[in-house]
Amino acid sequence: MGGNCSTITVVSGDGCASLAARCGITAAQFTQFNPSPTLCSTLAVGQKVCCSAGGLPVPVENSDGTCASYTVAMGDTCNAIALSNSITEADLETWNNATWGWQGCADLQIINICLSTGSPPIPAPVSNTICGPTVPGTANPGPSGNLALLNPCPLNACCDAFGQCGTTSDFCTITQSPTGAPGTTGCISNCGTDIISAPQPPFQFMSIAYFEAFNVNRTCLNMDVRQIDTTKYTHIHFAFLDITTSFEVDTSQYMDALTNFASMTGVKRIASFGGWTMSTDPATYNIFRSAVSTDANRQAFASNLVTFVNKFGLDGIDIDWEYPGEQDIPGIPADSMDDGENLLTFLNVLTLALPVGKTLSVAVPAGYWYLRAFPIAKIVNSVNYMVYMTYDLHGQWDYGSAFDDLGCPEGGCLRSHVNLTDTLNALSMITKAGVNSNQLVIGVSSYGRAFQMSAAGCSGPQCTFTGPASGATPGRCTNTAGYIANAEIDEIIARGATVTHDTNSDSDIVVYDSTQWIGYMNNKTKASRTTMYKGLNMGGTSDWAVDLQAFLPAFTPTPPKPTRNPCTQAQGWVDGWVNTLLNNGKFEGNPVIVEGNPGIGCGCWNDVPQMWQNPVHPLFLALRTL
């Protein structure tokens, strides 16, 4: 007989007799409709039994080829699900080997599963996911769609099975699972942490030095821009020039330094705009946001920048906006996530406006959280190079955050701000995002990040620092707890300190006064990093900042060389020429003294015709005798 029987569901306390009674049939009929000889001894709550002729109904594949699906509930088991649907656990294992998140009946997850043959269902939405198929509202791509590629991460970052984006091995590693089903193997898309090197090195490996024009405001550790050793660098970035609320360049604060900078030779002279303070100060944070917000503002800003570089004869412009699309910088409102695209539009306008031969660069962050708002693969096509700020990777702001310090479950572990592992992760992130390595100028630092250790004598990656306020001793010139110049570090070392090179982070570590800890780069470490970056076909290195490197004597300008009066030069030239002619001829030993004669002194060139008209002029006589 075909078709499905009518059914009832076994409840606690049921036996075959009670089931027959509930069906309203005889025991014989019940046995006829449910012929299994073991049924009465194996009844289970939730199981269905027939009350009429026919087979037990089972879920069937949908007409579009997708399976009949069920969303697992808390407390469910495969046995209970199978019994209630008149199928077996073996059926569930077979039908779900391609189901998203299927870990097998032994580790049943709260997911959508198949109760029949057919292609897997779209995964159940998870409220806090940001990538992959579990993002709420995701449409089913159909049997031919690849669930793993749905809702990809910005920057081509890795998406893990939990629907989170990241760039470290925690997010990017493909792992093994008991079933091998999709969504159970760690990373699901854009996996891996390889650095993608350009096939060719750059035409020129750049060596950029940022010069802090504001170093003049320090009580010590001051540097005149003319003291930069230009043989060490290809580019000098003058940081930072001010921008007014009407998008004009304000040179008033550093005019003398700018004038001297503009007169430098042998290096590319780049004007840098922005920086952390301008980008985040309540009084100025909105300047960049407003400057890129409309076509009119973008045109005005670009025009003013071009006028400025032309006026001073500079070689290029560097934009350091920290950061478009930021969402959590204290003291200022969250920025629109559209401002990354607005920045791109502005850069395109500026590129077209700059004269041929002038360069354009941008400085970009080396962390996923702030870089994600940059349409970085497009921006790289609008600039000559990018300064990649691979410093400040750690700092006092890490206190209490377990997510900022790898291998530090409680957060607040001592980490170098130029940690090599983090730097390599950053290089992987940006090259995977589509930036050519030979356009990337990698940051090196001439300062350290300092902390107060929680316990004196501690060593190793689990050592922590105090907080939330910094307990680091400020440098005597930089005067900022947690930030200290290499020049100041060298003074500390000279007074006596423990200095080591940590190979794991490829950083130099200084410990002094029992609990004062500094992570930084000395010159040897900078050189080894530079060699590494050359091997990766990176575009160069960028040092923040040249004025932090060493204490220098006060600058004394070199007096200009005296310039000879052109008439005096002419007088001497004529005297020498005439006497040479005479001494080489028959008048040798009888020189003619030209000095004092008409037409040879000041204004001599205007009097040349008189020489030829005067038959007794010494020059005429000398030439006539040859």
XYZ file of C-alpha atoms in Angstrom:
626
model
C 0.000 0.000 0.000
C 1.405 3.448 -0.909
C 1.258 6.740 0.919
C 1.941 7.770 4.466
C 0.156 6.516 7.535
C -1.475 8.701 10.122
C 0.742 9.038 13.201
C 0.923 9.809 16.855
C 4.004 10.588 18.955
C 5.239 8.478 21.850
C 5.156 10.243 25.208
C 6.550 9.254 28.568
C 4.887 6.104 29.956
C 3.569 4.904 26.618
C 3.577 1.226 25.613
C 2.129 -0.486 22.555
C -1.222 -1.052 24.305
C -1.629 2.607 25.241
C -0.550 3.675 21.783
C -3.132 1.371 20.150
C -5.761 2.794 22.447
C -4.762 6.366 21.579
C -4.927 5.451 17.885
C -8.385 3.963 18.423
C -7.386 0.661 16.886
C -6.962 -2.894 18.107
C -3.685 -4.380 19.222
C -3.704 -6.581 16.146
C -4.203 -3.592 13.862
C -1.428 -1.716 15.678
C 0.928 -4.635 15.064
C -0.195 -4.766 11.428
C 0.549 -1.070 10.908
C 3.820 -1.211 12.916
C 5.281 -4.647 12.053
C 8.744 -4.239 13.633
C 9.207 -7.124 16.127
C 11.329 -4.889 18.405
C 9.059 -1.860 18.395
C 7.325 -2.416 21.716
C 10.629 -3.020 23.526
C 12.411 0.006 22.045
C 9.808 2.737 22.201
C 11.319 6.192 22.857
C 9.771 9.518 23.685
C 9.311 11.554 20.515
C 9.103 8.529 18.257
C 6.251 8.392 15.753
C 4.087 5.303 15.214
C 1.444 4.489 12.579
C -2.249 4.457 13.374
C -3.195 3.432 9.836
C -1.831 1.684 6.818
C 1.118 3.243 4.986
C 4.654 4.252 5.771
C 5.876 6.685 8.379
C 6.218 10.154 6.818
C 9.824 11.357 6.399
C 11.193 14.750 5.269
C 11.872 14.962 1.535
C 14.194 17.042 -0.631
C 12.765 20.367 -1.828
C 11.946 20.966 -5.464
C 14.884 23.390 -5.822
C 17.335 20.680 -4.803
C 17.865 21.878 -1.247
C 17.378 19.491 1.620
C 14.556 19.544 4.116
C 16.104 21.448 7.015
C 15.754 21.782 10.749
C 17.253 24.280 13.215
C 18.806 22.450 16.147
C 17.523 23.633 19.525
C 19.301 23.700 22.859
C 19.157 20.204 24.362
C 18.527 18.415 21.070
C 20.291 15.161 20.244
C 20.652 13.387 16.941
C 18.703 10.455 18.369
C 15.744 12.629 19.300
C 15.804 14.445 15.954
C 15.992 11.165 14.055
C 13.133 9.570 16.031
C 10.826 12.535 15.556
C 11.447 12.506 11.817
C 11.399 8.706 11.337
C 14.999 8.647 10.130
C 18.228 7.333 11.653
C 21.319 8.916 13.147
C 23.280 7.374 10.300
C 21.053 9.282 7.885
C 21.901 12.545 9.668
C 25.626 11.866 9.493
C 25.422 11.073 5.780
C 23.176 13.936 4.750
C 25.123 16.603 6.696
C 28.728 15.988 5.704
C 28.567 19.232 3.656
C 26.388 21.189 6.101
C 27.859 24.420 7.491
C 29.184 23.914 11.019
C 28.398 20.181 11.183
C 30.621 18.662 13.868
C 28.843 15.315 13.917
C 26.248 13.851 16.258
C 28.829 13.567 19.020
C 29.187 17.369 19.137
C 25.877 18.634 17.836
C 25.863 22.410 17.311
C 22.917 24.803 17.228
C 22.826 25.094 13.446
C 20.595 24.411 10.478
C 20.889 20.750 9.431
C 19.566 18.501 6.676
C 16.819 15.963 7.374
C 16.916 14.610 3.827
C 19.072 14.416 0.777
C 19.762 17.683 -1.083
C 22.133 20.651 -0.908
C 22.760 22.116 2.559
C 20.641 24.940 3.955
C 21.868 28.483 4.543
C 23.399 28.555 8.036
C 21.389 29.928 10.909
C 22.136 33.639 11.515
C 24.364 34.605 14.438
C 23.834 38.089 15.821
C 27.432 39.223 16.323
C 28.990 37.920 13.102
C 30.454 40.288 10.512
C 31.659 37.933 7.786
C 30.699 34.627 6.210
C 27.264 33.057 5.748
C 26.042 33.450 9.346
C 25.691 37.244 9.084
C 22.021 38.048 9.746
C 20.043 38.765 6.602
C 22.318 36.809 4.271
C 20.463 35.422 1.265
C 20.857 31.798 0.218
C 23.149 31.718 -2.834
C 21.570 28.492 -4.027
C 23.066 25.059 -4.627
C 25.900 26.429 -6.762
C 26.901 29.214 -4.364
C 29.968 29.125 -2.127
C 28.849 29.904 1.413
C 32.394 30.656 2.578
C 32.693 33.586 0.181
C 29.590 35.385 1.436
C 30.149 38.708 3.256
C 33.954 38.851 2.847
C 36.104 40.890 5.217
C 37.447 44.340 4.322
C 41.059 44.382 3.084
C 40.749 40.711 2.079
C 41.323 39.901 5.736
C 40.723 36.383 7.015
C 37.205 35.353 8.039
C 37.040 32.620 10.650
C 34.336 30.051 11.332
C 32.891 32.269 14.054
C 32.199 35.020 11.531
C 34.948 37.378 12.699
C 37.590 39.199 10.646
C 41.272 39.293 11.523
C 44.796 39.137 10.157
C 46.681 36.947 12.624
C 47.093 33.186 12.800
C 44.123 32.999 15.179
C 41.881 33.987 12.277
C 43.889 32.870 9.266
C 44.831 29.251 10.012
C 42.940 26.355 8.433
C 42.503 23.613 11.043
C 41.273 20.029 11.007
C 37.863 18.964 12.333
C 36.273 15.527 12.893
C 33.953 15.967 9.926
C 35.832 18.341 7.636
C 32.514 20.054 6.949
C 32.602 23.703 5.849
C 32.646 26.169 8.711
C 34.482 23.766 11.012
C 38.067 24.226 9.873
C 39.102 27.537 11.455
C 39.600 30.054 8.666
C 36.920 30.011 5.946
C 38.063 32.677 3.441
C 41.150 34.731 2.484
C 43.176 32.376 4.663
C 46.894 32.526 5.323
C 49.375 35.149 6.510
C 51.855 35.168 3.637
C 53.406 38.461 2.565
C 52.840 39.016 -1.139
C 56.014 40.518 -2.579
C 56.040 42.369 -5.876
C 57.885 40.438 -8.590
C 60.345 43.304 -9.038
C 62.073 45.626 -6.555
C 61.291 49.341 -6.698
C 63.120 51.558 -9.163
C 64.622 53.284 -6.123
C 64.627 51.949 -2.565
C 63.570 55.063 -0.675
C 65.007 56.213 2.616
C 62.625 58.756 4.106
C 63.213 60.816 7.228
C 60.378 62.657 8.884
C 61.499 65.960 10.391
C 59.409 67.240 13.298
C 59.287 70.985 12.685
C 57.673 71.261 16.100
C 60.872 70.022 17.763
C 61.666 73.709 18.224
C 59.036 73.707 20.986
C 61.017 71.236 23.116
C 63.245 72.545 25.876
C 66.087 70.412 24.525
C 66.809 67.888 21.766
C 66.327 70.559 19.118
C 67.397 70.202 15.497
C 67.608 72.659 12.645
C 66.450 71.172 9.365
C 69.816 72.140 7.875
C 71.516 69.701 10.263
C 70.026 66.661 8.520
C 72.678 64.532 6.855
C 71.141 64.405 3.397
C 73.566 61.704 2.269
C 71.570 59.205 4.373
C 68.150 59.903 2.866
C 66.379 60.163 -0.451
C 63.378 62.103 0.901
C 62.729 64.451 3.812
C 59.118 64.823 4.999
C 58.580 68.165 6.743
C 56.053 67.478 9.522
C 53.662 69.051 9.935
C 52.301 72.094 8.145
C 49.033 73.509 9.418
C 45.765 73.672 7.489
C 43.155 76.299 8.248
C 39.412 75.734 8.402
C 39.234 77.290 4.930
C 41.700 74.612 3.706
C 44.630 76.990 3.213
C 48.213 76.203 4.195
C 49.318 78.149 7.269
C 53.113 78.518 7.306
C 53.313 81.110 10.083
C 54.374 78.736 12.842
C 57.425 77.274 11.071
C 58.216 79.790 8.339
C 61.962 80.005 9.020
C 62.353 76.226 9.098
C 60.242 75.886 5.962
C 62.353 78.439 4.102
C 65.527 76.582 5.035
C 63.901 73.281 4.120
C 62.936 74.598 0.690
C 66.558 75.569 0.021
C 67.903 72.053 0.655
C 69.474 70.144 -2.221
C 70.271 66.508 -2.867
C 66.997 65.140 -1.452
C 63.314 65.205 -2.330
C 61.591 67.785 -0.140
C 58.068 66.706 0.807
C 55.516 68.773 2.727
C 53.558 66.622 5.164
C 50.084 67.555 6.395
C 48.114 66.086 9.273
C 49.518 63.856 11.971
C 47.950 62.533 15.153
C 47.405 65.875 16.880
C 45.719 67.643 13.986
C 43.617 64.563 13.198
C 42.366 64.036 16.748
C 42.399 67.387 18.533
C 38.869 68.694 19.186
C 39.839 72.017 17.581
C 41.160 70.577 14.313
C 39.862 67.014 13.794
C 37.108 68.192 11.454
C 39.405 69.938 8.964
C 40.245 66.795 6.986
C 36.680 65.520 7.283
C 35.316 68.769 5.878
C 38.046 69.153 3.249
C 37.095 65.887 1.540
C 33.340 66.068 2.078
C 32.217 67.869 -1.102
C 33.481 68.436 -4.625
C 33.899 72.153 -3.948
C 35.923 71.563 -0.787
C 38.096 68.943 -2.440
C 38.885 71.271 -5.342
C 39.681 74.180 -3.020
C 41.937 72.091 -0.783
C 43.798 70.550 -3.721
C 44.276 73.950 -5.363
C 45.696 75.444 -2.170
C 48.149 72.575 -1.731
C 49.360 72.855 -5.322
C 49.801 76.622 -4.982
C 51.839 76.047 -1.844
C 54.268 73.467 -3.268
C 54.766 75.573 -6.383
C 55.459 78.697 -4.335
C 58.183 76.996 -2.306
C 59.458 74.781 -5.109
C 58.911 71.590 -3.123
C 58.905 68.112 -4.603
C 55.710 66.610 -3.241
C 52.896 66.291 -0.728
C 52.286 63.736 2.021
C 48.822 63.322 3.599
C 48.723 61.830 7.109
C 45.078 61.691 8.217
C 44.684 59.588 11.371
C 42.142 58.186 10.515
C 39.193 58.384 8.105
C 36.333 56.232 9.355
C 37.629 56.059 12.946
C 34.985 54.962 15.413
C 36.555 55.107 18.862
C 39.192 57.814 19.296
C 38.469 59.528 22.631
C 37.395 63.149 22.634
C 36.052 63.412 19.087
C 32.935 62.076 17.350
C 33.086 58.860 15.367
C 33.775 59.551 11.715
C 31.642 58.424 8.811
C 32.798 55.136 7.328
C 32.331 56.847 3.948
C 35.326 59.099 4.532
C 37.744 56.480 3.234
C 36.064 56.785 -0.160
C 35.971 60.576 0.210
C 39.729 60.563 0.824
C 40.222 58.492 -2.319
C 38.186 60.970 -4.357
C 40.252 63.853 -2.981
C 43.542 62.103 -3.773
C 42.391 61.624 -7.352
C 41.617 65.349 -7.590
C 44.999 66.271 -6.109
C 46.888 63.869 -8.379
C 45.408 65.516 -11.453
C 46.143 69.003 -10.115
C 49.804 68.436 -9.226
C 52.375 69.438 -11.842
C 54.285 66.674 -13.569
C 57.198 65.564 -11.419
C 55.577 66.322 -8.069
C 54.843 63.278 -5.907
C 51.902 62.375 -3.704
C 52.010 59.985 -0.761
C 49.762 58.971 2.118
C 50.578 57.613 5.555
C 48.393 54.666 6.567
C 47.972 52.705 9.824
C 49.379 49.217 10.309
C 46.399 47.875 12.273
C 43.284 46.270 10.813
C 40.840 48.251 12.953
C 41.830 51.635 11.487
C 43.002 50.496 8.055
C 39.706 48.790 7.226
C 38.018 52.096 6.296
C 40.681 52.843 3.648
C 39.849 51.583 0.121
C 43.515 50.765 0.099
C 43.701 48.804 -3.167
C 42.321 51.864 -4.983
C 44.294 54.466 -3.062
C 47.584 52.843 -4.034
C 46.783 53.624 -7.666
C 46.310 57.313 -6.829
C 49.638 57.907 -5.050
C 53.314 57.404 -5.750
C 53.972 55.584 -2.486
C 52.502 54.816 0.925
C 54.189 55.362 4.260
C 53.187 52.330 6.337
C 53.259 53.255 10.016
C 54.647 50.015 11.441
C 55.400 51.531 14.824
C 53.193 52.235 17.833
C 51.954 48.663 17.406
C 51.801 48.525 21.204
C 51.594 51.126 23.931
C 49.978 52.096 27.202
C 46.605 51.830 25.455
C 46.989 48.022 25.528
C 46.356 47.996 29.269
C 43.469 45.679 30.113
C 42.899 44.566 26.516
C 43.483 40.882 25.870
C 42.911 41.389 22.142
C 45.901 43.696 21.625
C 48.623 41.404 22.968
C 48.953 38.003 21.328
C 49.672 35.310 23.896
C 48.581 37.524 26.783
C 45.151 36.321 27.970
C 44.650 39.104 30.519
C 46.154 41.906 28.428
C 48.735 44.470 29.497
C 51.830 42.397 28.724
C 55.076 44.164 27.901
C 55.404 44.312 24.126
C 57.727 46.276 21.858
C 55.950 48.845 19.722
C 58.058 47.692 16.763
C 57.497 43.967 17.392
C 58.593 42.020 14.317
C 55.786 39.437 14.486
C 53.189 42.192 14.463
C 55.061 43.998 11.707
C 55.089 40.922 9.475
C 51.367 40.396 10.135
C 50.809 43.996 9.072
C 52.802 43.467 5.869
C 50.720 40.390 5.119
C 47.497 42.316 5.719
C 48.256 45.205 3.403
C 49.772 43.163 0.584
C 46.840 40.721 0.690
C 44.606 43.793 0.484
C 46.052 44.580 -2.943
C 48.926 47.009 -2.313
C 52.100 46.423 -4.319
C 54.975 45.863 -1.926
C 57.287 48.096 -3.968
C 54.993 51.059 -3.244
C 55.147 50.474 0.517
C 57.636 52.467 2.562
C 57.906 50.657 5.888
C 58.133 52.554 9.144
C 61.128 52.355 11.450
C 61.389 54.412 14.610
C 63.868 56.653 16.378
C 61.908 56.530 19.622
C 60.784 53.900 22.089
C 57.591 53.081 23.930
C 58.159 52.914 27.667
C 56.278 51.235 30.514
C 56.520 50.706 34.240
C 56.865 47.001 34.961
C 54.396 45.465 37.401
C 57.200 43.466 39.013
C 60.916 44.154 39.069
C 63.092 41.392 37.664
C 60.359 39.860 35.523
C 61.377 38.545 32.120
C 59.475 36.816 29.363
C 56.297 37.391 27.359
C 53.924 37.214 30.354
C 55.447 40.186 32.199
C 52.952 43.003 32.593
C 52.967 46.758 33.043
C 51.103 49.074 35.387
C 48.072 51.100 34.390
C 45.774 52.447 33.293
C 47.878 55.629 33.534
C 51.467 55.281 32.399
C 54.035 54.845 35.131
C 56.943 55.331 32.721
C 59.471 58.041 33.514
C 59.212 60.836 30.912
C 62.285 61.715 28.877
C 63.916 64.976 29.900
C 63.217 66.567 26.504
C 60.217 64.734 25.045
C 58.573 64.995 28.486
C 55.848 62.439 27.716
C 55.293 59.342 29.841
C 55.464 56.281 27.607
C 57.237 57.986 24.683
C 60.985 58.539 24.676
C 63.515 59.541 22.006
C 66.469 57.370 21.004
C 68.743 60.233 22.049
C 67.272 60.105 25.559
C 67.525 56.303 25.601
C 71.227 56.569 24.760
C 71.689 58.868 27.769
C 69.957 56.327 30.016
C 72.181 53.528 28.705
C 75.291 55.652 29.273
C 74.311 56.107 32.928
C 73.923 52.361 33.389
C 71.038 50.146 32.297
C 70.379 46.558 31.265
C 70.268 46.357 27.477
C 69.244 43.255 25.533
C 68.126 42.384 22.051
C 64.957 40.295 22.045
C 65.183 37.980 19.045
C 61.501 37.029 19.080
C 60.357 40.614 18.613
C 63.578 41.750 16.901
C 63.613 44.702 19.273
C 66.059 46.299 21.654
C 64.996 46.322 25.307
C 66.267 48.644 28.029
C 65.491 48.122 31.725
C 66.610 50.695 34.294
C 65.656 51.924 37.754
C 64.357 48.400 38.524
C 60.967 48.727 36.806
C 61.412 51.098 33.865
C 61.114 49.177 30.560
C 61.641 50.498 27.011
C 61.244 48.728 23.679
C 62.884 50.422 20.685
C 65.180 50.032 17.649
C 68.856 50.875 17.742
C 70.771 51.580 14.538
C 71.849 47.963 14.123
C 68.251 46.746 14.332
C 67.139 49.415 11.869
C 69.800 48.260 9.441
C 68.774 44.596 9.706
C 65.118 45.508 9.219
C 66.060 47.545 6.151
C 67.868 44.545 4.692
C 64.796 42.393 5.340
C 62.467 44.878 3.663
C 64.727 45.073 0.636
C 64.536 41.288 0.373
C 60.727 41.503 0.370
C 60.810 44.043 -2.494
C 59.376 46.767 -0.304
C 59.605 50.353 -1.483
C 61.833 51.685 1.276
C 61.919 52.723 4.916
C 60.536 55.771 6.682
C 62.117 56.907 9.947
C 60.079 58.753 12.560
C 61.863 60.968 13.271
C 65.308 62.247 12.389
C 65.296 64.907 15.131
C 64.870 62.208 17.818
C 68.083 60.381 16.975
C 70.818 62.325 18.738
C 71.653 65.461 20.685
C 73.269 68.035 18.397
C 75.075 71.296 19.086
C 73.173 74.468 18.322
C 73.198 75.110 14.602
C 75.520 77.847 13.350
C 74.972 78.826 9.721
C 78.076 78.797 7.517
C 78.941 82.365 6.424
C 78.410 82.845 2.692
C 81.473 83.021 0.461
C 82.294 86.598 -0.645
C 81.239 87.395 -4.183
C 83.678 89.329 -6.396
C 82.476 92.486 -8.077
C 81.837 91.599 -11.735
C 83.683 94.712 -12.860
C 86.682 93.768 -10.740
C 86.534 90.306 -12.289
C 86.455 91.835 -15.745
C 89.366 94.160 -14.876
C 91.510 91.270 -13.746
C 90.573 89.151 -16.750
C 91.483 91.854 -19.226
C 94.744 92.674 -17.426
C 95.733 89.038 -17.483
C 94.707 88.488 -21.091
C 96.512 91.516 -22.467
C 99.702 90.856 -20.536
C 99.656 87.205 -21.604
C 99.404 88.284 -25.203
C 102.220 90.779 -24.809
C 104.492 88.505 -22.801
C 104.122 85.752 -25.387
C 105.145 88.172 -28.157
C 108.007 90.513 -28.858
C 106.871 92.822 -26.070
C 107.744 90.188 -23.472
C 108.999 91.876 -20.358
C 107.244 95.157 -21.193
C 103.736 94.652 -19.818
C 101.018 97.120 -20.501
C 99.103 98.089 -17.378
C 95.458 98.161 -18.367
C 94.175 99.090 -14.920
C 93.164 102.743 -14.838
C 92.806 103.062 -18.576
C 89.434 104.095 -19.961
C 86.976 101.303 -20.749
C 88.567 98.523 -18.681
C 87.239 99.346 -15.216
C 83.667 99.344 -13.970
C 81.241 99.449 -16.825
C 83.880 97.918 -19.086
C 81.467 95.945 -21.230
C 79.587 99.097 -22.166
C 82.895 100.700 -23.187
C 84.122 97.939 -25.482
C 83.242 99.907 -28.643
C 85.429 102.780 -27.371
C 88.404 100.410 -27.193
C 88.275 99.767 -30.896
C 87.643 103.424 -31.741
C 90.626 104.648 -29.672
C 93.813 103.992 -31.662
C 96.023 104.469 -28.609
C 93.994 102.203 -26.295
C 96.393 99.618 -24.801
C 94.184 96.705 -25.788
C 93.957 97.941 -29.369
C 97.687 98.449 -29.536
C 98.344 95.002 -28.091
C 96.081 93.228 -30.530
C 97.352 95.231 -33.516
C 100.906 94.143 -32.834
C 100.092 90.405 -32.873
